[in-house]
PDB file of C-alpha atoms in Angstrom:
ATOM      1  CA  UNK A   1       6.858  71.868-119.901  1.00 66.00           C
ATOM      2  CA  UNK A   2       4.781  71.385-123.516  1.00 80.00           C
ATOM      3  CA  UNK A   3       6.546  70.120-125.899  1.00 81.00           C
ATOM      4  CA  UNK A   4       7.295  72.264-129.109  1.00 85.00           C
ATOM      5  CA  UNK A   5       6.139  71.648-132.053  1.00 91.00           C
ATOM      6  CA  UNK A   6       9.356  72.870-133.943  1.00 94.00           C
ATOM      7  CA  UNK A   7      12.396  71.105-132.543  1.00 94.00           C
ATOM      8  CA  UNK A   8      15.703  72.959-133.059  1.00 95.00           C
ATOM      9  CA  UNK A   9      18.137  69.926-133.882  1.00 95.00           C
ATOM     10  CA  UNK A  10      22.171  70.688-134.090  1.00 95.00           C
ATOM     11  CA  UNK A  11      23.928  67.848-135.777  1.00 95.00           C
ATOM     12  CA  UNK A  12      27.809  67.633-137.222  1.00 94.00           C
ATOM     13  CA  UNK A  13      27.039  66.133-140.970  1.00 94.00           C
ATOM     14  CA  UNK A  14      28.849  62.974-140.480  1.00 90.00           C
ATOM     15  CA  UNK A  15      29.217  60.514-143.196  1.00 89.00           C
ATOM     16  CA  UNK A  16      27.321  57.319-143.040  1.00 85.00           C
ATOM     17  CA  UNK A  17      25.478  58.910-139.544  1.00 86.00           C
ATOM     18  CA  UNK A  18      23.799  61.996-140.852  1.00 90.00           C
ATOM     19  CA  UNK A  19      24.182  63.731-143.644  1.00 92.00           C
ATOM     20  CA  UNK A  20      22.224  66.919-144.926  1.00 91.00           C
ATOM     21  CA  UNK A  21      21.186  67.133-148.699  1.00 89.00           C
ATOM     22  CA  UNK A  22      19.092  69.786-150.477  1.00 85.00           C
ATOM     23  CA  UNK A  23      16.060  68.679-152.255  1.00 83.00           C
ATOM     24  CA  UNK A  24      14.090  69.558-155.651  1.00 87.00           C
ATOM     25  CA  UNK A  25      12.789  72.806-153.885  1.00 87.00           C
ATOM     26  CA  UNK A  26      16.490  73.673-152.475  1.00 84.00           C
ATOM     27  CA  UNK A  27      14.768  72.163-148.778  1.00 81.00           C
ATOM     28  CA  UNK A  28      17.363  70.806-146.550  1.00 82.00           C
ATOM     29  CA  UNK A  29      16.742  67.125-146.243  1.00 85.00           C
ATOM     30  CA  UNK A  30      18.770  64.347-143.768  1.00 89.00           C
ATOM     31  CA  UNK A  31      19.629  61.255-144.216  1.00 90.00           C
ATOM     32  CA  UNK A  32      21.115  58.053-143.381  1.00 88.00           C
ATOM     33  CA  UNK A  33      20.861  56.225-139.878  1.00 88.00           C
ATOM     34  CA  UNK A  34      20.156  59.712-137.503  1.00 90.00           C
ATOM     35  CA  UNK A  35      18.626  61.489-140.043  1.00 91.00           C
ATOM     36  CA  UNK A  36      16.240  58.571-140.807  1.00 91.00           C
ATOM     37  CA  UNK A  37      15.618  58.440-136.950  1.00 91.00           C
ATOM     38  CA  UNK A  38      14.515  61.874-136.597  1.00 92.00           C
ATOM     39  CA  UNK A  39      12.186  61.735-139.132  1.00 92.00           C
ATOM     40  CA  UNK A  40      10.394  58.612-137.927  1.00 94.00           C
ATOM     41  CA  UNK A  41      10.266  60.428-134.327  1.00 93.00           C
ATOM     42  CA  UNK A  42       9.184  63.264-136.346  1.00 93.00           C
ATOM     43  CA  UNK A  43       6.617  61.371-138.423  1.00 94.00           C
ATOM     44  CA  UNK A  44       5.073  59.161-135.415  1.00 93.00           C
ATOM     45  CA  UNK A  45       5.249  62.382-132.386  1.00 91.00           C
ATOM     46  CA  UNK A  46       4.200  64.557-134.622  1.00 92.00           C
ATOM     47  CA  UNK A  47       6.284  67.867-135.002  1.00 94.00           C
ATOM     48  CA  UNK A  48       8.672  69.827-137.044  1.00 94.00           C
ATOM     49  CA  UNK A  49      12.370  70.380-136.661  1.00 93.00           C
ATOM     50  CA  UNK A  50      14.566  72.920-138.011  1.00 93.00           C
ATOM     51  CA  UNK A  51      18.478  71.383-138.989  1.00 93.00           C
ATOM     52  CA  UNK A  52      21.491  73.819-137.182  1.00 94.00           C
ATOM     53  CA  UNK A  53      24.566  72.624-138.713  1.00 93.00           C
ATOM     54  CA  UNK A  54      27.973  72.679-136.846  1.00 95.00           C
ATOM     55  CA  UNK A  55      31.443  72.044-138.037  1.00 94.00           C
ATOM     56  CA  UNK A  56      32.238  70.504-134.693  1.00 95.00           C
ATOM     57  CA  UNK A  57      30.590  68.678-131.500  1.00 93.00           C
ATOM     58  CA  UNK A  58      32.250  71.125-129.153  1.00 94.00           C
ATOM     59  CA  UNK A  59      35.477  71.666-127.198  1.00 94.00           C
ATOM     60  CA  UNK A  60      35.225  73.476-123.323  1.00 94.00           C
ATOM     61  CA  UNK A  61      36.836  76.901-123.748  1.00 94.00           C
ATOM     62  CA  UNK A  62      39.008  78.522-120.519  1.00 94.00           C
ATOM     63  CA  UNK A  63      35.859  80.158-119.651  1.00 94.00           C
ATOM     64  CA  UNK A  64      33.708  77.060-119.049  1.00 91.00           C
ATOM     65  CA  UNK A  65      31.713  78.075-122.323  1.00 94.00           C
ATOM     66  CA  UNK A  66      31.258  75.608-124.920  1.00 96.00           C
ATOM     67  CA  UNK A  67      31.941  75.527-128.510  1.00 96.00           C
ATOM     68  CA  UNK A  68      29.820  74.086-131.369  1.00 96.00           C
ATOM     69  CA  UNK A  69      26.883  71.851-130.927  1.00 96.00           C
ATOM     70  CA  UNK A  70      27.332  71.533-127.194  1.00 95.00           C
ATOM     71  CA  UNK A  71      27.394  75.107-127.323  1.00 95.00           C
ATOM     72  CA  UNK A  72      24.206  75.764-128.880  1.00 96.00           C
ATOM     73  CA  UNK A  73      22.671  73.473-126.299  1.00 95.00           C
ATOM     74  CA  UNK A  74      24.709  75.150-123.455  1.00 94.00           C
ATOM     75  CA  UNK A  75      22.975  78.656-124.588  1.00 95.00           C
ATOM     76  CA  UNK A  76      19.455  76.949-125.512  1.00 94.00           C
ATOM     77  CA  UNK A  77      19.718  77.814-128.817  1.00 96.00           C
ATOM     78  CA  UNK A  78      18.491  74.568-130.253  1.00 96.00           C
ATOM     79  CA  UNK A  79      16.162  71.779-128.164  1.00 94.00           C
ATOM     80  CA  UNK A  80      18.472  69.070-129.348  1.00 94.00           C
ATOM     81  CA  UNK A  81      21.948  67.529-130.492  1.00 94.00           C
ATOM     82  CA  UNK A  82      22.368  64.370-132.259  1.00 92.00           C
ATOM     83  CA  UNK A  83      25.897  61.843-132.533  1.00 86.00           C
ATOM     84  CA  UNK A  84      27.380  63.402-128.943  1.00 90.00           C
ATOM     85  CA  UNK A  85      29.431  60.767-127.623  1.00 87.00           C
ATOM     86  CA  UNK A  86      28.606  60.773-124.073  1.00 88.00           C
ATOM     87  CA  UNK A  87      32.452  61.800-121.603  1.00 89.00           C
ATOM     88  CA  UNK A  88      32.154  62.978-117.952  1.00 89.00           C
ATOM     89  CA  UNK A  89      33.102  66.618-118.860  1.00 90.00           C
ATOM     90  CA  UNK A  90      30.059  66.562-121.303  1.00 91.00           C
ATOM     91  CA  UNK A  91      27.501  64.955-118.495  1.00 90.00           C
ATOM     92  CA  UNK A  92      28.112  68.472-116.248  1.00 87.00           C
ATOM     93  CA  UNK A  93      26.330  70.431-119.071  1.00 88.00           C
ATOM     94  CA  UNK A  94      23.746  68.457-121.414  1.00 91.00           C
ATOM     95  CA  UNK A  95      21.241  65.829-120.760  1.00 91.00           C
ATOM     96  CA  UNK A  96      22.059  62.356-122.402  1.00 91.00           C
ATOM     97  CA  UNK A  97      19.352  59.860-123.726  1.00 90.00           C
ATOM     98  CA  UNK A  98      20.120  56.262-123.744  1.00 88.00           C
ATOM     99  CA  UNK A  99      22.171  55.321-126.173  1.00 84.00           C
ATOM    100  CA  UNK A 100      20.619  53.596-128.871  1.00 81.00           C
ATOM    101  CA  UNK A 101      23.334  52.429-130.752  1.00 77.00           C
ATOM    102  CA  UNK A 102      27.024  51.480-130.177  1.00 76.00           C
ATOM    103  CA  UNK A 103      30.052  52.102-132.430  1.00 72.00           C
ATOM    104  CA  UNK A 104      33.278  50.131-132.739  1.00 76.00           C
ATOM    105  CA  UNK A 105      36.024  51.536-133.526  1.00 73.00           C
ATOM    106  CA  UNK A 106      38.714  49.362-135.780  1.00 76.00           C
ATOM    107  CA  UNK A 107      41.812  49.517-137.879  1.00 73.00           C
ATOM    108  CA  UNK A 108      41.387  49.058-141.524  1.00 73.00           C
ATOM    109  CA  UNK A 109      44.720  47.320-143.479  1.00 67.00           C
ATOM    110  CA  UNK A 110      45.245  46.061-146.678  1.00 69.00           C
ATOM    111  CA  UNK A 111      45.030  42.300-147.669  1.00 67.00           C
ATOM    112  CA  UNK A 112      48.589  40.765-148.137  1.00 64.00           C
ATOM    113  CA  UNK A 113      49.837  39.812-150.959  1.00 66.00           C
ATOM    114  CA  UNK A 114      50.234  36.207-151.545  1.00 63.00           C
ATOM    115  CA  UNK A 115      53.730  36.118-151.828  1.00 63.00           C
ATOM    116  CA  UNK A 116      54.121  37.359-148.062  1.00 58.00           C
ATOM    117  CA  UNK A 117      51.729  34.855-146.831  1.00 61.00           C
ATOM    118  CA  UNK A 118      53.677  31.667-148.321  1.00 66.00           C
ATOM    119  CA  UNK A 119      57.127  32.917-147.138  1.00 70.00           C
ATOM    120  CA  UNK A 120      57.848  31.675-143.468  1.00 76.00           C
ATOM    121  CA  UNK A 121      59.298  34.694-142.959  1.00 74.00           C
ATOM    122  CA  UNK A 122      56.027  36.907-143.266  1.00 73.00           C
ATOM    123  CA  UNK A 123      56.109  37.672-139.613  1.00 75.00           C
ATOM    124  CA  UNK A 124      59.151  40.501-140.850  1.00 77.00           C
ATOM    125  CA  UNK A 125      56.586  42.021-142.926  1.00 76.00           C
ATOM    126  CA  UNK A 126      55.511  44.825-140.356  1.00 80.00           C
ATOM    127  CA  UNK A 127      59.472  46.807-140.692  1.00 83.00           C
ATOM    128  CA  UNK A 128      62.177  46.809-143.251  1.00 87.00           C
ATOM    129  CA  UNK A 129      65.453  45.114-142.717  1.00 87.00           C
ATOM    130  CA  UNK A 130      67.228  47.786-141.876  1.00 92.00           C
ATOM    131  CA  UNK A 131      65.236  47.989-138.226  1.00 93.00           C
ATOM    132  CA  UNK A 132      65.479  44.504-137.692  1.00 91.00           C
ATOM    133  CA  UNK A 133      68.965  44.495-138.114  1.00 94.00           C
ATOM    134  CA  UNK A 134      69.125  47.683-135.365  1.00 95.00           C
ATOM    135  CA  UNK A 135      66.825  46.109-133.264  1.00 94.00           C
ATOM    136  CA  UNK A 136      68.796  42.563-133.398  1.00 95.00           C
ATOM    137  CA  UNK A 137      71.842  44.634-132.767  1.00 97.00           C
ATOM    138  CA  UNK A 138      69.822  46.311-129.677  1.00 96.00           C
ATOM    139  CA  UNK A 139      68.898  43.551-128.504  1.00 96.00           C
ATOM    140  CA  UNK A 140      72.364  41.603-128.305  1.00 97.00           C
ATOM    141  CA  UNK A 141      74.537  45.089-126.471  1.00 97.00           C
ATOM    142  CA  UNK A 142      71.759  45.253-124.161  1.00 96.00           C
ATOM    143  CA  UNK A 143      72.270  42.071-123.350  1.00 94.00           C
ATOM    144  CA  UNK A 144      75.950  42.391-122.775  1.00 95.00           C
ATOM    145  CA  UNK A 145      75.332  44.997-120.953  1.00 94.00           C
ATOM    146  CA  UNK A 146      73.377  44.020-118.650  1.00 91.00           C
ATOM    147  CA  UNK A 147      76.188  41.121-117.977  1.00 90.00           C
ATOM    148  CA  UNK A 148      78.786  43.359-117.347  1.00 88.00           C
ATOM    149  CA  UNK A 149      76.782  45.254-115.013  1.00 87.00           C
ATOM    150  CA  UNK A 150      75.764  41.975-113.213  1.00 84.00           C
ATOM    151  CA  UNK A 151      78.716  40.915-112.746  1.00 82.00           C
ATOM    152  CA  UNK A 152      80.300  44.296-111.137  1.00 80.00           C
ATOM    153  CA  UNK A 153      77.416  44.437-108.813  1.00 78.00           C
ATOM    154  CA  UNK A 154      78.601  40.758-107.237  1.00 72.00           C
ATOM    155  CA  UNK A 155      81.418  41.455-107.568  1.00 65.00           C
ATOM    156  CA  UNK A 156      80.896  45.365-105.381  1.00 62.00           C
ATOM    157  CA  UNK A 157      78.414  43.244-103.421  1.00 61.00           C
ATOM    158  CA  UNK A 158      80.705  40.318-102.438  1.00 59.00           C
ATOM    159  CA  UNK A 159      83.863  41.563-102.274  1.00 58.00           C
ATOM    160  CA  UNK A 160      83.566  45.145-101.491  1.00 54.00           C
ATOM    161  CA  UNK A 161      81.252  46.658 -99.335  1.00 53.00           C
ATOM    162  CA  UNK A 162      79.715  43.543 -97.397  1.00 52.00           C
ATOM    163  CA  UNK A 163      83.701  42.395 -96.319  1.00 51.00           C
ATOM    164  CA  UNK A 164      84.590  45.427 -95.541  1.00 48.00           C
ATOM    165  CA  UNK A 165      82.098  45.393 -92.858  1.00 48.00           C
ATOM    166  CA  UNK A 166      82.533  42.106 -91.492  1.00 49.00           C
ATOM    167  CA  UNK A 167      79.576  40.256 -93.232  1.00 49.00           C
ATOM    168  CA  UNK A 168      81.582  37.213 -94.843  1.00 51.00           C
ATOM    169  CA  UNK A 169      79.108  34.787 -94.947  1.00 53.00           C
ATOM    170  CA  UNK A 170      76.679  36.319 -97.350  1.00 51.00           C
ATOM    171  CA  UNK A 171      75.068  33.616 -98.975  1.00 53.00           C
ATOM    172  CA  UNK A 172      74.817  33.849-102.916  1.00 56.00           C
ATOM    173  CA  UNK A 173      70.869  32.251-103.199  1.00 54.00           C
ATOM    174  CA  UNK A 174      69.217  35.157-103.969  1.00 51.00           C
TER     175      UNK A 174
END
């Protein structure tokens, strides 16, 4: 198979990945890490590419047909799609390359204010008093409980069912 010299690419504009501008002469242009990639591929291999734009990377309909830029590649409409994370329902209809980067994932929170961190009770930060106070409260009736129901098992277990049958000896060490 020859390899075109106009590559159909289908991308998601994603901030900070790939992101599609227009130019002085209203020409699309990409950008950022993919974009930046595709024109150095583009650059050193030689050939053109034409930009497909897609509001999403594709969900599996009912009728095994693909949405978005998994679609496009599912009905050859474009060569290529770029930022497709890689899942197991995904590797039954498109061809992967390596990956050639890796992205964590993280929570972002605001820094605390100095006043929490010199209180030793900043560890209470994270819910208002209110829960604390339910949870406390929780925390104590499950507790009792959990006694009560103790002790009416032993005392079912003991004196009840295990006498009854002529098993007096039952040892306690459990």
């Amino acid at each position: 198979m020859k390899f075109p010299s106009t590559l159909k690419v289908a991308i998601v504009p994603t901030k900070y990945i790939i992101e599609i501008n227009k130019d002085e002469n209203n020409a699309t242009e990409i950008s950022v890490f993919e974009g930046n990639l595709l024109k150095i591929l583009s650059s050193t291999l030689g050939f053109k590419y034409e930009i497909f734009a897609e509001n999403e990377w594709g969900v599996l309909n009912k009728d095994d047909n693909w949405t978005g830029v998994l679609g496009l590649l599912q009905k050859e409409e474009v060569d290529v799609g770029l930022s497709v994370t890689m899942t197991d329902t995904r590797l039954n209809t498109v061809q992967f390359s390596r990956s050639y980067g890796k992205e964590d994932v993280t929570f972002i929170v605001s820094k605390p204010t100095s006043s929490l961190t010199t209180s030793n009770f900043w560890y209470l930060a994270p819910f208002e008093s209110n829960i604390w106070i339910f949870i406390s409260l929780y925390l104590i009736l499950t507790s009792v409980i959990l006694s009560v129901i103790n002790k009416k098992i032993k005392l079912f277990i003991f004196e009840g069912v295990f006498q009854s049958t002529g098993i007096s000896d039952v040892t306690t060490d459990f």
